[in-house]
PDB file of C-alpha atoms in Angstrom:
ATOM      1  CA  UNK A 616     -25.879  -0.151  15.397  1.00 90.00           C
ATOM      2  CA  UNK A 617     -24.389   3.218  14.788  1.00 93.00           C
ATOM      3  CA  UNK A 618     -20.629   2.837  16.220  1.00 97.00           C
ATOM      4  CA  UNK A 619     -18.887   5.899  14.635  1.00 96.00           C
ATOM      5  CA  UNK A 620     -21.308   7.702  12.254  1.00 94.00           C
ATOM      6  CA  UNK A 621     -19.186   7.104   9.539  1.00 94.00           C
ATOM      7  CA  UNK A 622     -21.078   4.675   7.362  1.00 92.00           C
ATOM      8  CA  UNK A 623     -18.503   2.428   5.446  1.00 93.00           C
ATOM      9  CA  UNK A 624     -16.921   1.643   8.920  1.00 96.00           C
ATOM     10  CA  UNK A 625     -20.001   1.027  10.662  1.00 96.00           C
ATOM     11  CA  UNK A 626     -21.428  -1.248   7.760  1.00 95.00           C
ATOM     12  CA  UNK A 627     -18.196  -3.083   8.242  1.00 97.00           C
ATOM     13  CA  UNK A 628     -18.231  -3.837  12.112  1.00 98.00           C
ATOM     14  CA  UNK A 629     -21.842  -4.359  12.373  1.00 97.00           C
ATOM     15  CA  UNK A 630     -23.766  -6.316  13.675  1.00 96.00           C
ATOM     16  CA  UNK A 631     -22.744  -5.257  17.177  1.00 96.00           C
ATOM     17  CA  UNK A 632     -23.862  -5.975  20.539  1.00 94.00           C
ATOM     18  CA  UNK A 633     -24.502  -2.863  23.051  1.00 89.00           C
ATOM     19  CA  UNK A 634     -21.867  -3.569  25.261  1.00 92.00           C
ATOM     20  CA  UNK A 635     -19.047  -4.865  22.935  1.00 94.00           C
ATOM     21  CA  UNK A 636     -15.789  -2.940  22.815  1.00 97.00           C
ATOM     22  CA  UNK A 637     -14.676  -1.915  19.373  1.00 98.00           C
ATOM     23  CA  UNK A 638     -11.197  -0.926  18.416  1.00 98.00           C
ATOM     24  CA  UNK A 639      -9.838   1.098  15.296  1.00 98.00           C
ATOM     25  CA  UNK A 640      -6.080   1.368  15.014  1.00 96.00           C
ATOM     26  CA  UNK A 641      -3.174   2.562  12.891  1.00 95.00           C
ATOM     27  CA  UNK A 642      -1.548   6.152  12.145  1.00 93.00           C
ATOM     28  CA  UNK A 643      -2.890   8.725  14.333  1.00 93.00           C
ATOM     29  CA  UNK A 644      -3.280  10.871  11.380  1.00 92.00           C
ATOM     30  CA  UNK A 645      -6.060   8.459   9.936  1.00 94.00           C
ATOM     31  CA  UNK A 646      -7.805   8.063  13.275  1.00 96.00           C
ATOM     32  CA  UNK A 647      -8.275  11.528  14.333  1.00 94.00           C
ATOM     33  CA  UNK A 648     -11.026  12.218  12.057  1.00 93.00           C
ATOM     34  CA  UNK A 649     -12.835   9.256  12.958  1.00 96.00           C
ATOM     35  CA  UNK A 650     -12.573  10.048  16.406  1.00 96.00           C
ATOM     36  CA  UNK A 651     -14.572  13.427  15.830  1.00 95.00           C
ATOM     37  CA  UNK A 652     -17.200  11.503  14.093  1.00 95.00           C
ATOM     38  CA  UNK A 653     -17.693   9.180  16.787  1.00 97.00           C
ATOM     39  CA  UNK A 654     -18.022  11.700  19.322  1.00 96.00           C
ATOM     40  CA  UNK A 655     -20.506  13.820  17.509  1.00 95.00           C
ATOM     41  CA  UNK A 656     -22.634  10.755  16.051  1.00 96.00           C
ATOM     42  CA  UNK A 657     -22.965   9.136  19.637  1.00 97.00           C
ATOM     43  CA  UNK A 658     -23.457  12.171  21.792  1.00 96.00           C
ATOM     44  CA  UNK A 659     -26.774  12.971  20.007  1.00 94.00           C
ATOM     45  CA  UNK A 660     -28.226   9.728  21.806  1.00 94.00           C
ATOM     46  CA  UNK A 661     -25.915   8.998  24.490  1.00 96.00           C
ATOM     47  CA  UNK A 662     -23.585  10.247  27.195  1.00 97.00           C
ATOM     48  CA  UNK A 663     -20.130  10.223  25.590  1.00 97.00           C
ATOM     49  CA  UNK A 664     -16.795  10.420  27.967  1.00 98.00           C
ATOM     50  CA  UNK A 665     -13.904  10.887  25.669  1.00 96.00           C
ATOM     51  CA  UNK A 666     -10.687   9.881  27.268  1.00 96.00           C
ATOM     52  CA  UNK A 667      -7.871  11.831  25.474  1.00 94.00           C
ATOM     53  CA  UNK A 668      -4.268  10.370  26.171  1.00 94.00           C
ATOM     54  CA  UNK A 669      -2.548  13.038  24.074  1.00 88.00           C
ATOM     55  CA  UNK A 670      -0.338  15.823  25.519  1.00 81.00           C
ATOM     56  CA  UNK A 671      -0.732  18.200  22.729  1.00 74.00           C
ATOM     57  CA  UNK A 672      -3.175  18.665  20.142  1.00 69.00           C
ATOM     58  CA  UNK A 673      -6.296  16.400  19.555  1.00 72.00           C
ATOM     59  CA  UNK A 674      -9.819  17.897  19.186  1.00 83.00           C
ATOM     60  CA  UNK A 675     -10.376  19.723  15.604  1.00 87.00           C
ATOM     61  CA  UNK A 676     -13.033  22.230  16.501  1.00 86.00           C
ATOM     62  CA  UNK A 677     -14.139  23.484  13.109  1.00 87.00           C
ATOM     63  CA  UNK A 678     -14.658  19.420  12.011  1.00 88.00           C
ATOM     64  CA  UNK A 679     -16.441  18.730  15.208  1.00 89.00           C
ATOM     65  CA  UNK A 680     -18.708  21.728  15.104  1.00 88.00           C
ATOM     66  CA  UNK A 681     -19.514  20.570  11.210  1.00 88.00           C
ATOM     67  CA  UNK A 682     -20.333  17.053  12.103  1.00 91.00           C
ATOM     68  CA  UNK A 683     -22.274  18.305  15.217  1.00 91.00           C
ATOM     69  CA  UNK A 684     -24.731  20.251  12.745  1.00 89.00           C
ATOM     70  CA  UNK A 685     -24.714  17.060  10.546  1.00 89.00           C
ATOM     71  CA  UNK A 686     -25.690  14.543  13.483  1.00 91.00           C
ATOM     72  CA  UNK A 687     -27.304  17.210  15.678  1.00 90.00           C
ATOM     73  CA  UNK A 688     -25.122  16.519  18.497  1.00 91.00           C
ATOM     74  CA  UNK A 689     -25.593  17.650  22.073  1.00 91.00           C
ATOM     75  CA  UNK A 690     -22.676  19.325  23.213  1.00 89.00           C
ATOM     76  CA  UNK A 691     -23.838  18.792  27.069  1.00 92.00           C
ATOM     77  CA  UNK A 692     -23.542  14.975  26.441  1.00 95.00           C
ATOM     78  CA  UNK A 693     -19.689  15.296  25.571  1.00 94.00           C
ATOM     79  CA  UNK A 694     -17.438  14.959  28.775  1.00 96.00           C
ATOM     80  CA  UNK A 695     -13.809  15.559  27.785  1.00 94.00           C
ATOM     81  CA  UNK A 696     -10.849  14.117  30.160  1.00 94.00           C
ATOM     82  CA  UNK A 697      -7.195  14.567  29.296  1.00 93.00           C
ATOM     83  CA  UNK A 698      -4.399  12.567  30.547  1.00 94.00           C
ATOM     84  CA  UNK A 699      -1.061  13.370  30.663  1.00 93.00           C
ATOM     85  CA  UNK A 700       0.621  10.155  32.395  1.00 95.00           C
ATOM     86  CA  UNK A 701      -0.186   6.686  33.032  1.00 95.00           C
ATOM     87  CA  UNK A 702      -1.601   7.101  36.469  1.00 96.00           C
ATOM     88  CA  UNK A 703      -3.716   9.496  35.019  1.00 96.00           C
ATOM     89  CA  UNK A 704      -5.108   7.384  32.667  1.00 96.00           C
ATOM     90  CA  UNK A 705      -5.691   4.611  35.265  1.00 97.00           C
ATOM     91  CA  UNK A 706      -7.608   6.867  37.512  1.00 97.00           C
ATOM     92  CA  UNK A 707      -9.866   8.356  34.945  1.00 97.00           C
ATOM     93  CA  UNK A 708     -11.074   4.812  34.022  1.00 98.00           C
ATOM     94  CA  UNK A 709     -11.359   3.804  37.463  1.00 98.00           C
ATOM     95  CA  UNK A 710     -13.981   6.540  37.614  1.00 97.00           C
ATOM     96  CA  UNK A 711     -15.684   5.566  34.392  1.00 97.00           C
ATOM     97  CA  UNK A 712     -16.109   2.074  35.802  1.00 96.00           C
ATOM     98  CA  UNK A 713     -19.046   3.403  37.938  1.00 95.00           C
ATOM     99  CA  UNK A 714     -20.893   4.652  34.823  1.00 96.00           C
ATOM    100  CA  UNK A 715     -23.776   2.527  32.758  1.00 96.00           C
ATOM    101  CA  UNK A 716     -25.281   2.719  29.500  1.00 96.00           C
ATOM    102  CA  UNK A 717     -22.565   5.314  28.002  1.00 97.00           C
ATOM    103  CA  UNK A 718     -20.552   5.619  25.361  1.00 98.00           C
ATOM    104  CA  UNK A 719     -16.511   5.705  26.325  1.00 98.00           C
ATOM    105  CA  UNK A 720     -14.139   6.648  23.408  1.00 98.00           C
ATOM    106  CA  UNK A 721     -10.590   6.043  24.351  1.00 98.00           C
ATOM    107  CA  UNK A 722      -7.858   7.638  22.441  1.00 97.00           C
ATOM    108  CA  UNK A 723      -4.623   6.063  22.514  1.00 96.00           C
ATOM    109  CA  UNK A 724      -5.159   4.544  25.941  1.00 95.00           C
ATOM    110  CA  UNK A 725      -1.431   3.088  26.204  1.00 95.00           C
ATOM    111  CA  UNK A 726       0.332   6.183  24.983  1.00 93.00           C
ATOM    112  CA  UNK A 727       1.732   6.471  28.637  1.00 94.00           C
ATOM    113  CA  UNK A 728       3.233   2.971  28.999  1.00 91.00           C
ATOM    114  CA  UNK A 729       7.021   2.684  29.921  1.00 88.00           C
ATOM    115  CA  UNK A 730       9.530   2.587  27.402  1.00 84.00           C
ATOM    116  CA  UNK A 731      11.507   0.048  29.093  1.00 86.00           C
ATOM    117  CA  UNK A 732      10.084  -3.521  27.723  1.00 81.00           C
ATOM    118  CA  UNK A 733      10.364  -5.192  30.937  1.00 82.00           C
ATOM    119  CA  UNK A 734       7.633  -2.800  32.215  1.00 84.00           C
ATOM    120  CA  UNK A 735       5.107  -3.373  29.129  1.00 85.00           C
ATOM    121  CA  UNK A 736       2.993  -5.466  31.887  1.00 88.00           C
ATOM    122  CA  UNK A 737       1.677  -2.059  32.819  1.00 91.00           C
ATOM    123  CA  UNK A 738      -0.383  -2.497  30.130  1.00 92.00           C
ATOM    124  CA  UNK A 739      -2.631  -4.793  32.080  1.00 94.00           C
ATOM    125  CA  UNK A 740      -4.106  -2.148  34.343  1.00 95.00           C
ATOM    126  CA  UNK A 741      -5.505  -0.281  31.522  1.00 96.00           C
ATOM    127  CA  UNK A 742      -6.639  -3.605  29.830  1.00 95.00           C
ATOM    128  CA  UNK A 743      -8.358  -4.534  33.195  1.00 96.00           C
ATOM    129  CA  UNK A 744     -10.362  -1.341  33.502  1.00 97.00           C
ATOM    130  CA  UNK A 745     -11.354  -1.352  29.857  1.00 96.00           C
ATOM    131  CA  UNK A 746     -13.081  -5.031  30.447  1.00 95.00           C
ATOM    132  CA  UNK A 747     -14.856  -3.605  33.660  1.00 97.00           C
ATOM    133  CA  UNK A 748     -16.043  -0.481  31.949  1.00 97.00           C
ATOM    134  CA  UNK A 749     -17.173  -2.609  28.754  1.00 96.00           C
ATOM    135  CA  UNK A 750     -19.764  -4.685  31.207  1.00 96.00           C
ATOM    136  CA  UNK A 751     -22.046  -1.776  31.456  1.00 96.00           C
ATOM    137  CA  UNK A 752     -21.036   0.601  28.554  1.00 97.00           C
ATOM    138  CA  UNK A 753     -20.063   0.696  24.946  1.00 98.00           C
ATOM    139  CA  UNK A 754     -16.055   1.313  24.775  1.00 98.00           C
ATOM    140  CA  UNK A 755     -14.820   2.543  21.179  1.00 98.00           C
ATOM    141  CA  UNK A 756     -11.037   2.513  21.247  1.00 98.00           C
ATOM    142  CA  UNK A 757      -8.628   4.233  18.858  1.00 98.00           C
ATOM    143  CA  UNK A 758      -5.127   2.545  19.281  1.00 97.00           C
ATOM    144  CA  UNK A 759      -1.878   2.959  17.837  1.00 93.00           C
ATOM    145  CA  UNK A 760       0.366   0.173  16.345  1.00 90.00           C
ATOM    146  CA  UNK A 761       2.156  -1.793  18.832  1.00 87.00           C
ATOM    147  CA  UNK A 762       5.937  -1.065  19.236  1.00 79.00           C
ATOM    148  CA  UNK A 763       6.837  -4.609  19.955  1.00 74.00           C
ATOM    149  CA  UNK A 764       4.307  -6.485  17.675  1.00 65.00           C
ATOM    150  CA  UNK A 765       3.958  -6.684  13.804  1.00 62.00           C
ATOM    151  CA  UNK A 766       1.139  -4.520  12.863  1.00 73.00           C
ATOM    152  CA  UNK A 767      -0.964  -5.318  16.093  1.00 83.00           C
ATOM    153  CA  UNK A 768      -2.439  -2.818  18.064  1.00 89.00           C
ATOM    154  CA  UNK A 769      -0.860  -1.432  21.395  1.00 90.00           C
ATOM    155  CA  UNK A 770      -1.705  -3.449  24.582  1.00 89.00           C
ATOM    156  CA  UNK A 771      -0.439  -6.783  24.024  1.00 84.00           C
ATOM    157  CA  UNK A 772      -2.243 -10.303  24.104  1.00 82.00           C
ATOM    158  CA  UNK A 773      -4.557  -9.623  27.109  1.00 84.00           C
ATOM    159  CA  UNK A 774      -5.667  -6.419  25.098  1.00 89.00           C
ATOM    160  CA  UNK A 775      -6.393  -8.453  22.030  1.00 87.00           C
ATOM    161  CA  UNK A 776      -8.576 -10.837  23.919  1.00 89.00           C
ATOM    162  CA  UNK A 777     -10.657  -8.394  25.716  1.00 92.00           C
ATOM    163  CA  UNK A 778     -11.514  -6.573  22.659  1.00 96.00           C
ATOM    164  CA  UNK A 779     -14.735  -7.935  20.868  1.00 97.00           C
ATOM    165  CA  UNK A 780     -14.080  -6.166  17.629  1.00 98.00           C
ATOM    166  CA  UNK A 781     -10.453  -4.834  16.229  1.00 97.00           C
ATOM    167  CA  UNK A 782     -10.074  -3.105  12.649  1.00 98.00           C
ATOM    168  CA  UNK A 783      -6.845  -2.224  11.194  1.00 97.00           C
ATOM    169  CA  UNK A 784      -6.797   1.010   9.304  1.00 96.00           C
ATOM    170  CA  UNK A 785      -3.919   1.814   6.758  1.00 95.00           C
ATOM    171  CA  UNK A 786      -2.976   4.596   3.938  1.00 94.00           C
ATOM    172  CA  UNK A 787      -2.951   3.348   0.509  1.00 92.00           C
ATOM    173  CA  UNK A 788      -2.400   5.653  -2.271  1.00 88.00           C
ATOM    174  CA  UNK A 789      -4.449   8.400  -0.881  1.00 83.00           C
ATOM    175  CA  UNK A 790      -7.216   5.829   0.114  1.00 93.00           C
ATOM    176  CA  UNK A 791      -7.879   4.191   3.423  1.00 95.00           C
ATOM    177  CA  UNK A 792      -8.325   0.617   3.807  1.00 96.00           C
ATOM    178  CA  UNK A 793     -10.067  -0.971   6.753  1.00 97.00           C
ATOM    179  CA  UNK A 794      -9.834  -4.337   7.405  1.00 97.00           C
ATOM    180  CA  UNK A 795     -11.561  -6.594  10.178  1.00 97.00           C
ATOM    181  CA  UNK A 796      -8.741  -8.161  12.610  1.00 96.00           C
ATOM    182  CA  UNK A 797     -11.316  -9.742  15.124  1.00 96.00           C
ATOM    183  CA  UNK A 798     -14.795 -10.093  15.082  1.00 97.00           C
ATOM    184  CA  UNK A 799     -17.095 -12.691  17.023  1.00 96.00           C
ATOM    185  CA  UNK A 800     -19.548 -13.181  13.946  1.00 96.00           C
ATOM    186  CA  UNK A 801     -17.393 -12.197  10.723  1.00 95.00           C
ATOM    187  CA  UNK A 802     -14.560 -13.937   9.528  1.00 91.00           C
ATOM    188  CA  UNK A 803     -13.322 -11.592   7.621  1.00 93.00           C
ATOM    189  CA  UNK A 804     -14.205  -7.836   5.982  1.00 96.00           C
ATOM    190  CA  UNK A 805     -12.841  -4.753   4.390  1.00 97.00           C
ATOM    191  CA  UNK A 806     -13.711  -1.590   3.345  1.00 96.00           C
ATOM    192  CA  UNK A 807     -11.980   1.216   0.980  1.00 95.00           C
ATOM    193  CA  UNK A 808     -12.908   4.696   0.838  1.00 93.00           C
ATOM    194  CA  UNK A 809     -11.175   8.239   0.277  1.00 90.00           C
ATOM    195  CA  UNK A 810      -9.276   9.705   3.020  1.00 88.00           C
ATOM    196  CA  UNK A 811     -10.840  13.084   1.915  1.00 85.00           C
ATOM    197  CA  UNK A 812     -14.307  11.555   3.013  1.00 83.00           C
ATOM    198  CA  UNK A 813     -13.059  11.544   6.514  1.00 80.00           C
ATOM    199  CA  UNK A 814     -11.294  14.940   6.546  1.00 74.00           C
ATOM    200  CA  UNK A 815     -14.130  17.094   5.078  1.00 68.00           C
ATOM    201  CA  UNK A 816     -16.841  15.738   7.417  1.00 58.00           C
ATOM    202  CA  UNK A 817     -19.139  14.637   4.831  1.00 56.00           C
ATOM    203  CA  UNK A 818     -21.605  11.940   5.745  1.00 53.00           C
ATOM    204  CA  UNK A 819     -22.455   9.486   3.123  1.00 47.00           C
ATOM    205  CA  UNK A 820     -26.249   9.065   2.244  1.00 47.00           C
ATOM    206  CA  UNK A 821     -27.131  11.025   5.608  1.00 48.00           C
ATOM    207  CA  UNK A 822     -30.284  13.020   6.450  1.00 51.00           C
ATOM    208  CA  UNK A 823     -30.936  15.756   8.699  1.00 50.00           C
ATOM    209  CA  UNK A 824     -33.470  17.900   9.826  1.00 53.00           C
ATOM    210  CA  UNK A 825     -34.522  20.981   8.096  1.00 46.00           C
ATOM    211  CA  UNK A 826     -33.542  23.125  11.317  1.00 50.00           C
ATOM    212  CA  UNK A 827     -29.874  21.524  11.252  1.00 49.00           C
ATOM    213  CA  UNK A 828     -29.550  22.547   7.336  1.00 43.00           C
ATOM    214  CA  UNK A 829     -30.665  26.380   7.991  1.00 43.00           C
ATOM    215  CA  UNK A 830     -28.006  26.725  11.104  1.00 49.00           C
ATOM    216  CA  UNK A 831     -25.502  24.980   8.745  1.00 47.00           C
TER     217      UNK A 831
END
């Protein structure tokens, strides 16, 4: 199954069931290009809801346009919501809980958690909604490294149990190392690829229609 549209990572995470939740976590600078791949590739065949929990920046239009040409994406299939605080995120996810057979892309869903460690339990509000949404949709999560755990994703232990597949992504000597942390049917797995491969919007071993080539 196509999850991100980026072949090395799709090979790493497969097999994947339709309603599983899949998470990639690490430094945001690594994840941002992958977010574009996911939105562009999945919109060619599914409704995509992008929930962007970032105050500034985010979508890089030239990269998204280039990937849309490659994947023949449908712009009218992409719905974007931007959150500026925790309650915004919760409200957006509550609305998405009614959706079915769509792809929900969550970008840094725990970004607005309180800085006070005693209030970290607020993360359960998001995790509970994530679980509800994934009953009828596929949820693809892009997450940061936890501020309270050693190289674990943000969200705490409840989040770790709720997500079906977790992949850690790290930068080493100009290359990206992607490693399975959790998978229902794989005990381990790793892929290493050039960071430039992500940044330039090149799809390995891909094919596209003649019309797409002419437009590109």
